[in-house]
Structures are given as C-alpha cells and as structure tokens.
Amino acid sequence: MSPVATNLGDLDVKGLNVFMAKIGESRFRTSQLLKWIHQFGIVDFDAMTNLSKSFRQRLASDTEIRFPEIVDTQESTDGTIKWLLRVDSGNSIETVFIPENDRGTLCVSSQVGCPLDCQFCATAKQGFNRNLSVGEIIGQVWLAARELGQTPKTNRRITNVVMMGMGEPLLNFDNVVSAMELMMDDHAYNLARKKVTLSTAGHVPGIYRLRDTCPVSLAISLHAPIDELRDVLVPINRKYPIDSLIDACRSYVGSNPHDQITFEYVMLKDVNDSQALARDVVKLLRGLPAKVNLIPFNPFDGANYECSSRETIDEFRRELVKAGIVTITRKTRGDDIDAACGQLVGKVLSKSARRRSQHKMATL
Ligand code: SAH
C-alpha cells in the first residue's frame, strides 16, 4: 500500500465518483464498491468478486478501507449497547444502539468531545479535541451493523440513526452531511430521510445550510424557552438567541409542511421545570409543526443539577399536551452503562480542553 493511501471509508458517492474519474474507472464502480463496503461489510478487496482482478489489485495498492476500532462493548440490562471506539492513538468516542420493539436506533457521535459547554452535559465537561472524519462517522454505522449481525429479519437492526452522540453535528457540517448521505444512499444503508435525525444545540447558520443541502429530520435541544435562562444552560444561545432559532426552524419546515421538528427539553429540578416555563414553551412553539421530547436529566460525576421529580415532569407535560403539542417523556435507556443522553464521554485527549472550548465558543 502506498504511504498516502486514500481511505475509501471516507468517501461518499461524490467522493467515490471523483476518485473513479481520477483513476480512469467508470462511475458504475462507485455503486459496486458502496455495496461491498456498506451493505455487505466487506473490506477485503480480494473478496469483491465482481471487480476485475487488476482493479482489485490497484485498489489494494493505492487505497484502504479503514474504520474506527472497537475497544470496549457494554450491554445494558435493557438491551442498549454502547461501544467505545478508538479513532486515533489518544482519542475515543462512543456510539449507542437502542433497541425497541418496532425499531432500532443508533446514536452516532460527530466530534471528539464538544466545544459548546452546555452546563448539564457530560460530553461538554470533557472539552473538545477535533471533528470526526466521514469514515469515523459512517464507520460507527458500519461497525454497529456488523456487530449486530444485521439482516433484514433480525430485530437488532438499525432502522433509525440520530446524530445525538458526542459533539455538535452542525459544527462538523461537511463530514456529517457526507456521512448522512451515505446512510440514505440505496447502495449503502438505504435509510429514508425521515429516519435520519440531526440534533443541534442551535447553530442557526448550520440549520439554514442543512435545509438547503440535506434536509433530514431536525431536532433542537431547546431546554429553556427564554433567553435569560437558555443563555446559561446552552451558551451558544448568546450568539444565536431563541427568536433567531425559531425563525430558522420555521424556514426549515417551510418547504415541506409535513415535516415536524422535535424539541428536546432536559428536565432540571427547580431550574427549567416550572409551569410558567411550560406555558412559555407553548407560546414559543405556537404555529410550528413541533413535538416535544422531555428528557429526564441523567446525572454524571460532577454534575450540578438534579432531575425533576416524576410529578413535575408529568405536570410540565400536561401543560404542553393541553395546548395540543405532542409531548413524550423520553424513556431513560442504558443509564446503568452511562449510555443515556448526555452521559457519553469516550476519551478525549485534550489537556487544555476547557481553555480551547472557551476560545471556540468565542469564534463560532
Ligand atoms: N450537540 C447536539 C447533539 C447532542 S444530542 C445537541 O445538543 O443537540 C444529546 C441530547 O442530550 C441533547 O438534547 C442534549 O442537550 C441532551 N443532554 C445532554 N446532557 C444531558 C443529560 N445529562 N441528561 C439528559 N439529556 C442530556
């Protein structure tokens, strides 16, 4: 293999087409390769039997297919599986599979750590190291499919992908979009657009860009309906306040009125869980095709918050439901293995993480 081998795992359809043109092969090779790699999980060129021998030899000498490596697997009593994946010598990320009766959701990471500093999130406390490459993002789907022994008939099948793991996906826009294109490509994972969800803490320019380039299902980490409080809980709000966020959401669904935006709302005791704030949420979402997911806060070492009581969450929910907003309280899954929302940490090599993350915030 040449020292600068192209990693075919990093290439989406466009990238593979460019690569084929460069080496004088037809575009037809792109779909063949996508199928081998992503549908059959094959990375050994010799096994790709419908490619000519000379082409296989060329691929073997000039390219490689490299995805992250699993270093640990944990399975929760509720069936949730969490993989720790090494992405380079110092950094690891986490990916979570959440099986339900009628579907299997894979929660995928987009960055090593996160620069956004949301106050209630364990990933934020790790600081930020770097963006993940396309291969490191789609590799999470590739590895999970392989580990689950995915076949169309098993119930341990990936039917949905949520970009809700470590990191802020809109800050790694190009790589995340390329990976999502692969998730939806019928020669790769063949997921419908509605089955791929991107969750953002509110990077407003990224929402417009996503609308124009790859309008998958959108989830917004709202967590507070008023700027005063959201500025503290989700600091990116200081840069992109709630009004601008809601405008972006309106425009996101504008072109396709059947779409709905999911608003996530972590329930923090005595912080954002009052009835008055529930009424503010109702006002804020008026006229938007929206549903709300209330997420019971998942504690972690060093967290300064507690989860709201069951009764408070129910009352908050009732207020929203009364106003006609579909609201569900998300079931906590995988918390015994720290795989629940906001508990993903991986291993982030970054001594100056806090400093750098503050610098990042200033330059978003
Ligand atoms: N950065 C993106 C993707 C992460 S999604 C975003 O913020 O949307 C992970 C979801 O879990 C987000 O809604 C996040 O706010 C929420 N979350 C973070 N920490 C949590 C915690 N400790 N308990 C419950 N939910 C949490």
Short mmCIF file of C-alpha atoms and ligand atoms in Angstrom, two decimals:
data_model
loop_
_atom_site.label_atom_id
_atom_site.label_comp_id
_atom_site.label_asym_id
_atom_site.label_seq_id
_atom_site.Cartn_x
_atom_site.Cartn_y
_atom_site.Cartn_z
CA MET A 1 0.00 0.00 0.00
CA SER A 2 1.27 3.48 -0.79
CA PRO A 3 2.04 5.70 2.21
CA VAL A 4 -0.77 8.12 1.35
CA ALA A 5 -3.46 5.54 0.68
CA THR A 6 -6.91 7.01 0.12
CA ASN A 7 -9.33 5.74 2.75
CA LEU A 8 -12.37 4.67 0.74
CA GLY A 9 -14.34 4.66 4.01
CA ASP A 10 -14.02 8.45 3.98
CA LEU A 11 -15.70 8.88 0.61
CA ASP A 12 -19.37 9.47 -0.11
CA VAL A 13 -20.88 8.96 -3.57
CA LYS A 14 -19.49 12.22 -4.89
CA GLY A 15 -16.06 11.49 -3.46
CA LEU A 16 -16.02 7.99 -4.92
CA ASN A 17 -17.09 9.30 -8.33
CA VAL A 18 -14.24 11.79 -8.30
CA PHE A 19 -11.86 9.05 -7.26
CA MET A 20 -13.04 6.74 -10.06
CA ALA A 21 -12.65 9.52 -12.62
CA LYS A 22 -9.12 10.14 -11.36
CA ILE A 23 -8.09 6.54 -11.85
CA GLY A 24 -10.00 6.19 -15.14
CA GLU A 25 -12.74 3.85 -13.92
CA SER A 26 -16.44 4.21 -14.64
CA ARG A 27 -18.96 5.56 -12.12
CA PHE A 28 -20.57 2.16 -12.07
CA ARG A 29 -17.69 1.11 -9.82
CA THR A 30 -18.93 3.53 -7.17
CA SER A 31 -22.17 1.66 -6.57
CA GLN A 32 -20.36 -1.68 -6.64
CA LEU A 33 -17.88 -0.51 -4.03
CA LEU A 34 -20.55 1.08 -1.87
CA LYS A 35 -22.44 -2.19 -1.79
CA TRP A 36 -19.39 -4.23 -0.87
CA ILE A 37 -18.31 -1.88 1.86
CA HIS A 38 -21.57 -0.75 3.39
CA GLN A 39 -24.16 -3.38 2.53
CA PHE A 40 -22.00 -6.47 2.85
CA GLY A 41 -19.48 -5.07 5.32
CA ILE A 42 -16.57 -6.33 3.21
CA VAL A 43 -13.26 -4.50 3.40
CA ASP A 44 -11.04 -7.16 1.85
CA PHE A 45 -10.61 -6.25 -1.83
CA ASP A 46 -9.93 -9.89 -2.76
CA ALA A 47 -13.45 -10.80 -1.68
CA MET A 48 -15.05 -8.27 -4.05
CA THR A 49 -15.56 -10.85 -6.70
CA ASN A 50 -17.45 -8.81 -9.29
CA LEU A 51 -14.49 -6.45 -9.71
CA SER A 52 -11.75 -7.35 -12.15
CA LYS A 53 -8.55 -8.70 -10.69
CA SER A 54 -6.47 -5.80 -11.97
CA PHE A 55 -8.89 -3.26 -10.46
CA ARG A 56 -8.81 -5.08 -7.13
CA GLN A 57 -5.02 -5.08 -7.18
CA ARG A 58 -4.99 -1.38 -7.94
CA LEU A 59 -7.36 -0.68 -5.05
CA ALA A 60 -5.27 -2.80 -2.71
CA SER A 61 -2.10 -0.93 -3.60
CA ASP A 62 -3.46 2.63 -3.65
CA THR A 63 -6.30 2.60 -1.15
CA GLU A 64 -7.52 1.20 2.12
CA ILE A 65 -10.84 0.86 3.89
CA ARG A 66 -10.37 1.94 7.46
CA PHE A 67 -12.95 2.49 10.18
CA PRO A 68 -12.54 3.06 13.93
CA GLU A 69 -11.68 0.14 16.15
CA ILE A 70 -13.90 -1.19 18.93
CA VAL A 71 -12.06 -1.12 22.25
CA ASP A 72 -14.95 -1.88 24.57
CA THR A 73 -18.56 -3.07 24.38
CA GLN A 74 -21.08 -2.74 27.19
CA GLU A 75 -24.61 -4.05 27.19
CA SER A 76 -27.28 -2.64 29.48
CA THR A 77 -29.88 -4.77 31.24
CA ASP A 78 -32.44 -3.08 28.95
CA GLY A 79 -30.60 -4.27 25.80
CA THR A 80 -28.94 -0.93 25.00
CA ILE A 81 -25.40 -1.44 23.70
CA LYS A 82 -22.58 1.08 23.98
CA TRP A 83 -19.36 0.79 22.02
CA LEU A 84 -16.19 2.65 22.82
CA LEU A 85 -14.34 3.25 19.56
CA ARG A 86 -10.73 4.32 19.22
CA VAL A 87 -10.34 6.93 16.49
CA ASP A 88 -6.65 7.71 16.98
CA SER A 89 -3.92 7.00 19.47
CA GLY A 90 -5.31 9.34 22.11
CA ASN A 91 -9.00 9.69 21.39
CA SER A 92 -12.08 7.51 21.66
CA ILE A 93 -15.72 8.15 21.03
CA GLU A 94 -18.95 6.40 21.96
CA THR A 95 -21.82 5.02 19.89
CA VAL A 96 -25.05 3.66 21.33
CA PHE A 97 -27.63 1.23 19.94
CA ILE A 98 -31.10 1.43 21.47
CA PRO A 99 -33.38 -1.50 20.56
CA GLU A 100 -37.15 -1.10 20.82
CA ASN A 101 -39.93 -3.45 19.76
CA ASP A 102 -40.55 -1.87 16.42
CA ARG A 103 -37.19 -0.23 15.69
CA GLY A 104 -33.51 0.03 16.45
CA THR A 105 -31.95 3.46 16.88
CA LEU A 106 -28.26 4.12 16.54
CA CYS A 107 -26.96 7.22 18.31
CA VAL A 108 -23.91 8.47 16.44
CA SER A 109 -21.14 10.90 17.51
CA SER A 110 -19.90 13.73 15.29
CA GLN A 111 -16.95 15.15 17.25
CA VAL A 112 -14.37 14.03 19.79
CA GLY A 113 -15.79 15.88 22.77
CA CYS A 114 -17.79 19.06 22.19
CA PRO A 115 -16.94 22.77 22.20
CA LEU A 116 -20.39 24.01 23.22
CA ASP A 117 -20.21 23.79 27.01
CA CYS A 118 -23.87 23.05 27.77
CA GLN A 119 -23.97 23.09 31.54
CA PHE A 120 -25.78 19.81 32.14
CA CYS A 121 -23.88 17.62 29.64
CA ALA A 122 -21.06 15.21 30.48
CA THR A 123 -19.63 15.40 26.96
CA ALA A 124 -19.20 19.16 27.34
CA LYS A 125 -17.27 18.67 30.55
CA GLN A 126 -14.72 16.63 28.57
CA GLY A 127 -13.83 19.57 26.38
CA PHE A 128 -13.24 19.41 22.67
CA ASN A 129 -10.49 17.77 20.65
CA ARG A 130 -11.43 17.54 16.97
CA ASN A 131 -14.03 16.86 14.33
CA LEU A 132 -14.61 13.28 13.22
CA SER A 133 -13.88 12.37 9.60
CA VAL A 134 -16.55 10.94 7.29
CA GLY A 135 -15.11 7.45 7.80
CA GLU A 136 -15.18 7.87 11.57
CA ILE A 137 -18.85 8.90 11.45
CA ILE A 138 -20.16 6.37 8.92
CA GLY A 139 -17.77 3.84 10.47
CA GLN A 140 -19.96 3.90 13.59
CA VAL A 141 -22.89 2.69 11.48
CA TRP A 142 -20.68 0.19 9.65
CA LEU A 143 -19.36 -1.28 12.92
CA ALA A 144 -22.74 -1.36 14.64
CA ALA A 145 -24.33 -3.11 11.64
CA ARG A 146 -21.54 -5.68 11.69
CA GLU A 147 -21.69 -6.21 15.46
CA LEU A 148 -25.46 -6.56 15.42
CA GLY A 149 -25.22 -9.18 12.68
CA GLN A 150 -27.66 -7.00 10.80
CA THR A 151 -30.01 -8.82 8.48
CA PRO A 152 -33.39 -7.59 7.33
CA LYS A 153 -35.10 -10.09 9.60
CA THR A 154 -33.41 -9.58 12.93
CA ASN A 155 -34.93 -7.20 15.45
CA ARG A 156 -31.45 -5.94 16.24
CA ARG A 157 -31.45 -3.89 13.10
CA ILE A 158 -30.63 -0.24 12.61
CA THR A 159 -33.84 1.38 11.40
CA ASN A 160 -33.06 4.93 12.58
CA VAL A 161 -29.94 6.99 13.07
CA VAL A 162 -29.81 10.00 15.36
CA MET A 163 -26.85 12.38 15.33
CA MET A 164 -27.20 12.73 19.10
CA GLY A 165 -23.95 11.28 20.37
CA MET A 166 -20.88 13.28 21.31
CA GLY A 167 -20.42 16.66 19.65
CA GLU A 168 -22.37 19.34 17.81
CA PRO A 169 -23.01 17.94 14.31
CA LEU A 170 -23.56 21.32 12.63
CA LEU A 171 -20.04 22.37 13.63
CA ASN A 172 -18.72 19.46 11.56
CA PHE A 173 -21.10 20.19 8.73
CA ASP A 174 -19.43 18.76 5.61
CA ASN A 175 -18.36 15.46 7.15
CA VAL A 176 -21.69 14.93 8.89
CA VAL A 177 -23.63 15.63 5.68
CA SER A 178 -21.42 13.25 3.67
CA ALA A 179 -21.94 10.54 6.26
CA MET A 180 -25.71 11.13 6.32
CA GLU A 181 -25.79 10.95 2.51
CA LEU A 182 -24.23 7.50 2.84
CA MET A 183 -26.78 6.50 5.47
CA MET A 184 -29.52 7.37 2.98
CA ASP A 185 -27.89 6.03 -0.20
CA ASP A 186 -29.68 2.97 -1.51
CA HIS A 187 -26.36 1.29 -2.28
CA ALA A 188 -25.23 1.85 1.29
CA TYR A 189 -27.63 1.91 4.29
CA ASN A 190 -30.78 2.92 2.44
CA LEU A 191 -32.42 4.82 5.29
CA ALA A 192 -35.28 7.19 4.48
CA ARG A 193 -34.67 10.89 5.09
CA LYS A 194 -37.14 10.84 7.97
CA LYS A 195 -35.22 8.05 9.67
CA VAL A 196 -32.08 10.14 9.97
CA THR A 197 -32.24 12.86 12.61
CA LEU A 198 -29.73 15.58 13.29
CA SER A 199 -29.89 17.21 16.70
CA THR A 200 -28.40 20.64 17.26
CA ALA A 201 -27.95 22.87 20.28
CA GLY A 202 -28.94 25.72 17.96
CA HIS A 203 -26.27 26.61 15.42
CA VAL A 204 -28.57 28.81 13.36
CA PRO A 205 -26.49 29.25 10.15
CA GLY A 206 -26.00 25.48 10.08
CA ILE A 207 -29.77 24.92 10.18
CA TYR A 208 -30.23 27.05 7.03
CA ARG A 209 -27.38 25.25 5.32
CA LEU A 210 -28.83 21.89 6.22
CA ARG A 211 -32.23 22.94 4.85
CA ASP A 212 -30.57 23.73 1.53
CA THR A 213 -28.26 20.73 1.28
CA CYS A 214 -29.54 17.74 3.23
CA PRO A 215 -32.90 18.30 4.93
CA VAL A 216 -33.05 15.31 7.26
CA SER A 217 -35.29 15.27 10.34
CA LEU A 218 -34.30 18.03 12.71
CA ALA A 219 -34.19 18.03 16.49
CA ILE A 220 -33.44 21.12 18.55
CA SER A 221 -32.02 20.98 22.05
CA LEU A 222 -34.21 23.74 23.46
CA HIS A 223 -34.03 23.21 27.22
CA ALA A 224 -35.33 26.71 28.01
CA PRO A 225 -37.94 28.93 26.32
CA ILE A 226 -36.46 32.27 27.44
CA ASP A 227 -33.07 33.75 26.54
CA GLU A 228 -32.17 34.65 30.10
CA LEU A 229 -32.16 31.00 31.11
CA ARG A 230 -31.05 29.48 27.80
CA ASP A 231 -28.01 31.78 27.73
CA VAL A 232 -26.83 29.97 30.85
CA LEU A 233 -27.83 26.38 30.09
CA VAL A 234 -26.95 26.33 26.38
CA PRO A 235 -24.32 29.07 25.93
CA ILE A 236 -24.49 29.03 22.10
CA ASN A 237 -27.79 30.88 22.71
CA ARG A 238 -25.79 34.05 23.46
CA LYS A 239 -24.70 34.04 19.86
CA TYR A 240 -27.95 32.75 18.32
CA PRO A 241 -30.86 33.73 20.57
CA ILE A 242 -34.19 31.93 20.69
CA ASP A 243 -36.01 34.17 18.18
CA SER A 244 -33.39 33.53 15.52
CA LEU A 245 -33.50 29.81 16.31
CA ILE A 246 -37.27 29.64 15.93
CA ASP A 247 -37.09 31.63 12.66
CA ALA A 248 -34.59 29.06 11.36
CA CYS A 249 -36.93 26.24 12.42
CA ARG A 250 -39.87 27.85 10.63
CA SER A 251 -37.85 28.13 7.46
CA TYR A 252 -36.65 24.53 7.84
CA VAL A 253 -40.17 23.15 7.72
CA GLY A 254 -41.40 25.87 5.37
CA SER A 255 -40.56 23.96 2.24
CA ASN A 256 -42.07 20.73 3.47
CA PRO A 257 -45.07 21.29 5.74
CA HIS A 258 -45.35 17.57 6.50
CA ASP A 259 -42.11 17.77 8.39
CA GLN A 260 -42.07 18.22 12.11
CA ILE A 261 -39.33 19.46 14.36
CA THR A 262 -38.55 17.69 17.60
CA PHE A 263 -37.68 19.89 20.54
CA GLU A 264 -35.67 18.27 23.30
CA TYR A 265 -36.08 19.57 26.81
CA VAL A 266 -33.97 18.19 29.63
CA MET A 267 -35.83 18.30 32.94
CA LEU A 268 -33.70 20.02 35.57
CA LYS A 269 -35.14 20.28 39.05
CA ASP A 270 -36.08 23.86 40.02
CA VAL A 271 -34.18 25.24 37.03
CA ASN A 272 -36.35 24.91 33.92
CA ASP A 273 -39.28 22.78 35.06
CA SER A 274 -41.88 25.29 36.30
CA GLN A 275 -45.43 25.51 34.98
CA ALA A 276 -44.76 29.11 33.93
CA LEU A 277 -41.89 27.95 31.71
CA ALA A 278 -44.10 25.20 30.29
CA ARG A 279 -46.54 27.92 29.24
CA ASP A 280 -43.63 29.85 27.69
CA VAL A 281 -42.72 26.74 25.68
CA VAL A 282 -46.31 26.59 24.44
CA LYS A 283 -46.18 30.25 23.36
CA LEU A 284 -42.83 29.78 21.66
CA LEU A 285 -43.87 26.79 19.60
CA ARG A 286 -47.25 28.17 18.58
CA GLY A 287 -47.80 27.65 14.86
CA LEU A 288 -44.76 25.43 14.39
CA PRO A 289 -45.20 21.77 13.46
CA ALA A 290 -43.43 20.62 16.58
CA LYS A 291 -43.29 17.79 19.03
CA VAL A 292 -41.52 17.86 22.35
CA ASN A 293 -39.36 15.21 23.98
CA LEU A 294 -38.91 15.73 27.69
CA ILE A 295 -35.64 14.12 28.77
CA PRO A 296 -35.25 13.26 32.44
CA PHE A 297 -31.83 14.64 33.39
CA ASN A 298 -29.19 11.92 33.52
CA PRO A 299 -26.71 12.58 36.28
CA PHE A 300 -22.94 12.19 35.96
CA ASP A 301 -19.98 12.79 38.27
CA GLY A 302 -19.56 16.46 38.97
CA ALA A 303 -22.99 17.49 37.64
CA ASN A 304 -24.52 20.49 39.36
CA TYR A 305 -28.11 19.59 38.56
CA GLU A 306 -30.75 17.14 39.67
CA CYS A 307 -33.55 15.55 37.72
CA SER A 308 -37.07 16.93 38.19
CA SER A 309 -39.48 14.67 40.04
CA ARG A 310 -41.79 12.36 38.14
CA GLU A 311 -44.78 14.52 39.18
CA THR A 312 -43.17 17.74 37.98
CA ILE A 313 -42.31 16.16 34.63
CA ASP A 314 -45.89 14.91 34.30
CA GLU A 315 -47.32 18.34 35.14
CA PHE A 316 -45.00 20.02 32.65
CA ARG A 317 -46.04 17.51 30.03
CA ARG A 318 -49.75 18.01 30.74
CA GLU A 319 -49.41 21.75 30.19
CA LEU A 320 -47.97 21.15 26.72
CA VAL A 321 -50.42 18.41 25.83
CA LYS A 322 -53.30 20.69 26.91
CA ALA A 323 -52.12 23.14 24.26
CA GLY A 324 -52.17 20.44 21.61
CA ILE A 325 -48.42 19.76 21.47
CA VAL A 326 -47.47 16.11 21.14
CA THR A 327 -45.17 15.60 24.10
CA ILE A 328 -43.50 12.47 25.25
CA THR A 329 -41.23 11.82 28.18
CA ARG A 330 -38.23 10.02 26.81
CA LYS A 331 -37.57 6.71 28.49
CA THR A 332 -34.15 6.63 30.03
CA ARG A 333 -32.21 3.89 28.30
CA GLY A 334 -28.84 2.41 29.10
CA ASP A 335 -28.15 4.56 32.16
CA ASP A 336 -26.61 1.60 34.00
CA ILE A 337 -23.77 1.70 31.47
CA ASP A 338 -23.66 5.52 31.18
CA ALA A 339 -25.10 5.35 27.69
CA ALA A 340 -28.04 7.70 28.25
CA CYS A 341 -28.41 11.20 26.77
CA GLY A 342 -25.61 13.48 27.87
CA GLN A 343 -23.60 10.70 29.53
CA LEU A 344 -21.28 9.92 26.63
CA VAL A 345 -17.69 10.78 27.26
CA GLY A 346 -15.35 8.43 25.37
CA LYS A 347 -11.80 9.52 25.93
CA VAL A 348 -10.85 12.98 24.85
CA LEU A 349 -7.19 13.79 24.82
CA SER A 350 -7.03 17.46 25.50
CA LYS A 351 -5.21 18.97 28.42
CA SER A 352 -6.30 22.46 27.53
CA ALA A 353 -9.81 21.42 26.65
CA ARG A 354 -11.58 23.97 28.76
CA ARG A 355 -9.49 26.87 27.51
CA ARG A 356 -9.81 25.82 23.90
CA SER A 357 -13.50 25.24 24.17
CA GLN A 358 -13.98 28.75 25.51
CA HIS A 359 -11.94 30.10 22.64
CA LYS A 360 -14.07 28.09 20.21
CA MET A 361 -17.27 29.49 21.66
CA ALA A 362 -15.97 32.98 21.07
CA THR A 363 -15.26 32.24 17.43
CA LEU A 364 -18.38 30.28 16.43
N1 SAH B 1 -24.93 18.76 20.33
C1 SAH B 1 -26.17 18.24 19.82
C2 SAH B 1 -26.18 16.71 19.79
C3 SAH B 1 -26.22 16.07 21.16
S1 SAH B 1 -27.79 15.36 21.37
C4 SAH B 1 -27.33 18.81 20.60
O1 SAH B 1 -27.09 19.47 21.60
O2 SAH B 1 -28.47 18.65 20.19
C5 SAH B 1 -27.81 14.90 23.01
C6 SAH B 1 -29.07 15.39 23.71
O3 SAH B 1 -28.99 15.03 25.10
C7 SAH B 1 -29.20 16.89 23.66
O4 SAH B 1 -30.52 17.28 23.60
C8 SAH B 1 -28.59 17.25 24.97
O5 SAH B 1 -28.94 18.54 25.36
C9 SAH B 1 -29.16 16.20 25.88
N2 SAH B 1 -28.41 16.05 27.13
C10 SAH B 1 -27.16 16.46 27.38
N3 SAH B 1 -26.81 16.16 28.65
C11 SAH B 1 -27.87 15.54 29.20
C12 SAH B 1 -28.10 14.97 30.47
N4 SAH B 1 -27.16 14.96 31.43
N5 SAH B 1 -29.29 14.39 30.69
C13 SAH B 1 -30.23 14.36 29.71
N6 SAH B 1 -30.06 14.87 28.49
C14 SAH B 1 -28.89 15.47 28.23
#
